[in-house]
Amino acid sequence: MPKIYSDEEKKQIIEKLKKEANVLMQEKGVKKTTVDELVKRAGIPKGTFYLFYPSKEMLLFDVSQDFHKQVDAYITNGVLKIIKDKNISMNEPDFSDCVEEFTDVILDAMEITYHSCLKVLLIPESMNLILSKLPDEVLENHRKDDSDFGEGLFKGLAAKNGMRVEAVVGAFMMIIFGGMYKREIGEANWKESMRIVIRGIVLQLVS
């Protein structure tokens, strides 16, 4: 008879699985991350895994979505703080005096990405390995979320300056990919170098 877990135990098991999934994806990539190693690291029986997730891919997707939301929330909260601190009117917002603050928010958000499984899943092959195994309804919701990416503030800023929001998102993705060459750039120079590039995009968005 399967063990019955309390709500607290369920929460702890899911947190353990997500934590280990995040680590394993960064260490081994999507393909080499296995259910066997996930349950071993989480300290649970293999059968217990399938009480929470129908597949490895569903867990990895769940973890990636958590970090995606964390990055989005960090940027949103950072921008709202800038608006409040600078007393910016949302009727006719002017962000031209906020270049340094905007740059810092986005740079810190990039740091979250670099220290999570998101940097692995930005590689199309890795994300496709996960998406190919997801249920249709999950895929449909994922596509909708992607289509909503860039709505709001960044879309408005891009349009105001004659830029396509897709191109702006692509520019930030290029920065993330470039950040994977941290060792080649040099640890001492990496953050300053990234800030220079990000600041260039922000200047174009708020000018």
Coordinates of C-alpha atoms in Angstrom, one line a residue:
M1 CA 0.0 0.0 0.0
P2 CA 1.5 3.4 -1.0
K3 CA 2.6 5.6 1.9
I4 CA 0.2 8.5 2.7
Y5 CA 2.1 11.8 3.1
S6 CA 0.9 14.8 5.1
D7 CA 0.7 18.2 3.3
E8 CA 3.9 19.3 5.0
E9 CA 5.7 16.1 3.9
K10 CA 4.5 16.6 0.3
K11 CA 5.7 20.2 0.3
Q12 CA 9.1 19.1 1.6
I13 CA 9.5 16.3 -0.9
I14 CA 8.6 18.6 -3.8
E15 CA 11.1 21.2 -2.5
K16 CA 13.8 18.5 -2.3
L17 CA 13.1 17.3 -5.8
K18 CA 13.1 20.8 -7.3
K19 CA 16.4 21.6 -5.5
E20 CA 18.1 18.5 -6.7
A21 CA 16.7 18.9 -10.2
N22 CA 18.1 22.4 -10.4
V23 CA 21.6 21.2 -9.3
L24 CA 21.6 18.2 -11.6
M25 CA 20.5 20.1 -14.7
Q26 CA 23.5 22.5 -14.2
E27 CA 25.9 19.6 -13.5
K28 CA 24.8 17.1 -16.1
G29 CA 22.3 18.7 -18.4
V30 CA 18.8 17.6 -19.2
K31 CA 19.6 14.3 -21.0
K32 CA 21.8 12.9 -18.3
T33 CA 19.6 13.9 -15.4
T34 CA 17.8 10.8 -14.3
V35 CA 14.9 9.9 -12.0
D36 CA 17.2 7.4 -10.2
E37 CA 19.7 10.1 -9.3
L38 CA 17.0 12.6 -8.4
V39 CA 15.4 10.3 -5.9
K40 CA 18.8 9.2 -4.5
R41 CA 19.7 12.8 -3.8
A42 CA 16.3 13.7 -2.5
G43 CA 16.3 10.6 -0.2
I44 CA 13.0 9.2 -1.3
P45 CA 11.9 5.9 -2.9
K46 CA 11.6 5.9 -6.7
G47 CA 7.9 5.0 -6.5
T48 CA 7.3 8.2 -4.4
F49 CA 8.6 10.3 -7.3
Y50 CA 5.7 9.3 -9.5
L51 CA 3.2 10.3 -6.9
F52 CA 4.3 13.9 -7.6
Y53 CA 5.5 13.9 -11.2
P54 CA 4.5 11.8 -14.1
S55 CA 8.0 12.2 -15.7
K56 CA 11.4 13.6 -15.2
E57 CA 10.6 16.2 -17.8
M58 CA 7.6 17.5 -16.0
L59 CA 9.7 18.1 -12.9
L60 CA 12.5 19.9 -14.8
F61 CA 9.9 22.0 -16.5
D62 CA 8.3 22.9 -13.2
V63 CA 11.7 24.0 -11.8
S64 CA 12.4 26.1 -14.9
Q65 CA 9.1 27.8 -14.5
D66 CA 9.8 28.6 -10.8
F67 CA 13.0 30.4 -11.8
H68 CA 11.4 32.1 -14.7
K69 CA 8.7 33.6 -12.4
Q70 CA 11.5 34.6 -9.9
V71 CA 13.3 36.5 -12.6
D72 CA 10.1 38.2 -13.9
A73 CA 9.1 39.1 -10.3
Y74 CA 12.5 40.5 -9.6
I75 CA 12.4 42.8 -12.7
T76 CA 8.8 43.8 -12.0
N77 CA 9.4 44.7 -8.4
G78 CA 12.6 46.5 -9.2
V79 CA 10.9 48.6 -11.8
L80 CA 8.0 49.4 -9.5
K81 CA 10.5 50.5 -6.8
I82 CA 12.2 52.8 -9.4
I83 CA 8.9 54.3 -10.3
K84 CA 8.1 54.9 -6.6
D85 CA 11.5 56.2 -5.6
K86 CA 11.7 58.6 -8.6
N87 CA 8.0 59.6 -8.3
I88 CA 7.4 58.8 -12.0
S89 CA 4.0 59.5 -13.4
M90 CA 2.5 56.5 -15.2
N91 CA 0.3 58.7 -17.4
E92 CA 3.4 59.9 -19.3
P93 CA 6.3 57.9 -17.8
D94 CA 9.8 59.3 -18.4
F95 CA 12.5 56.8 -17.5
S96 CA 15.4 58.8 -19.1
D97 CA 16.8 59.6 -15.6
C98 CA 16.7 55.9 -14.5
V99 CA 19.4 54.3 -16.7
E100 CA 21.7 53.3 -13.9
E101 CA 18.8 51.9 -11.8
F102 CA 17.3 50.0 -14.7
T103 CA 20.7 48.6 -15.5
D104 CA 21.3 47.4 -12.0
V105 CA 17.9 45.6 -11.8
I106 CA 18.4 43.8 -15.1
L107 CA 22.0 42.9 -14.2
D108 CA 20.9 41.4 -10.9
A109 CA 18.1 39.5 -12.7
M110 CA 20.7 38.0 -15.1
E111 CA 22.6 36.8 -12.0
I112 CA 19.6 34.8 -11.0
T113 CA 19.6 33.2 -14.4
Y114 CA 23.3 32.4 -14.4
H115 CA 23.0 30.6 -11.0
S116 CA 20.0 28.5 -12.0
C117 CA 19.0 25.8 -14.5
L118 CA 17.6 28.5 -16.8
K119 CA 21.1 29.0 -18.3
V120 CA 21.0 25.3 -19.4
L121 CA 17.4 25.6 -20.8
L122 CA 18.2 28.6 -22.9
I123 CA 20.0 26.1 -25.2
P124 CA 17.2 25.1 -27.6
E125 CA 18.2 21.4 -27.7
S126 CA 17.9 21.2 -23.9
M127 CA 14.5 22.8 -23.7
N128 CA 13.2 20.8 -26.7
L129 CA 14.1 17.6 -24.8
I130 CA 11.7 18.7 -22.1
L131 CA 9.0 20.1 -24.2
S132 CA 8.8 17.0 -26.4
K133 CA 7.6 15.0 -23.3
L134 CA 5.1 17.4 -21.9
P135 CA 1.3 16.9 -22.1
D136 CA -0.5 19.0 -24.7
E137 CA -2.3 21.2 -22.2
V138 CA 1.0 22.1 -20.5
L139 CA 2.6 22.9 -23.8
E140 CA -0.3 25.1 -24.8
N141 CA -0.1 27.1 -21.5
H142 CA 3.7 27.4 -22.0
R143 CA 3.2 28.9 -25.5
K144 CA 0.7 31.4 -24.1
D145 CA 3.2 32.4 -21.4
D146 CA 5.9 32.9 -24.0
S147 CA 3.6 35.0 -26.2
D148 CA 2.9 37.2 -23.2
F149 CA 6.6 37.7 -22.5
G150 CA 7.6 41.3 -23.0
E151 CA 4.1 42.7 -22.5
G152 CA 3.7 45.9 -20.5
L153 CA 6.6 48.2 -19.7
F154 CA 9.3 46.8 -22.1
K155 CA 6.8 46.5 -24.9
G156 CA 5.8 50.1 -24.4
L157 CA 9.4 51.3 -24.2
A158 CA 10.4 49.3 -27.3
A159 CA 7.5 50.7 -29.4
K160 CA 8.2 54.2 -28.2
N161 CA 11.7 54.0 -29.7
G162 CA 10.8 52.1 -32.8
M163 CA 12.2 48.8 -31.6
R164 CA 10.5 45.4 -31.8
V165 CA 10.0 43.8 -28.4
E166 CA 11.1 40.5 -29.9
A167 CA 14.4 42.0 -30.9
V168 CA 14.9 43.5 -27.4
V169 CA 14.2 40.1 -25.8
G170 CA 16.6 38.6 -28.2
A171 CA 19.3 41.1 -27.2
F172 CA 18.9 40.2 -23.6
M173 CA 19.1 36.5 -24.5
M174 CA 22.4 37.2 -26.4
I175 CA 23.7 38.8 -23.2
I176 CA 22.8 35.7 -21.2
F177 CA 24.6 33.4 -23.7
G178 CA 27.6 35.7 -23.6
G179 CA 27.6 35.4 -19.8
M180 CA 28.3 31.7 -20.2
Y181 CA 31.8 32.6 -21.2
K182 CA 32.5 34.0 -17.8
R183 CA 35.9 32.2 -17.5
E184 CA 37.0 33.4 -20.9
I185 CA 36.0 37.0 -20.1
G186 CA 37.6 36.8 -16.7
E187 CA 36.0 36.6 -13.3
A188 CA 37.3 40.1 -12.3
N189 CA 35.9 41.7 -15.5
W190 CA 32.7 39.7 -16.0
K191 CA 30.1 41.7 -14.0
E192 CA 31.5 45.1 -15.2
S193 CA 31.6 43.9 -18.8
M194 CA 28.0 42.7 -18.6
R195 CA 26.9 46.0 -17.1
I196 CA 28.3 47.9 -20.0
V197 CA 26.4 45.8 -22.5
I198 CA 23.1 45.9 -20.5
R199 CA 23.4 49.7 -20.0
G200 CA 23.7 50.1 -23.8
I201 CA 20.3 48.3 -24.3
V202 CA 18.7 50.3 -21.5
L203 CA 19.9 53.6 -23.0
Q204 CA 18.2 52.7 -26.3
L205 CA 15.0 51.7 -24.4
V206 CA 14.6 54.8 -22.3
S207 CA 16.1 57.5 -24.5

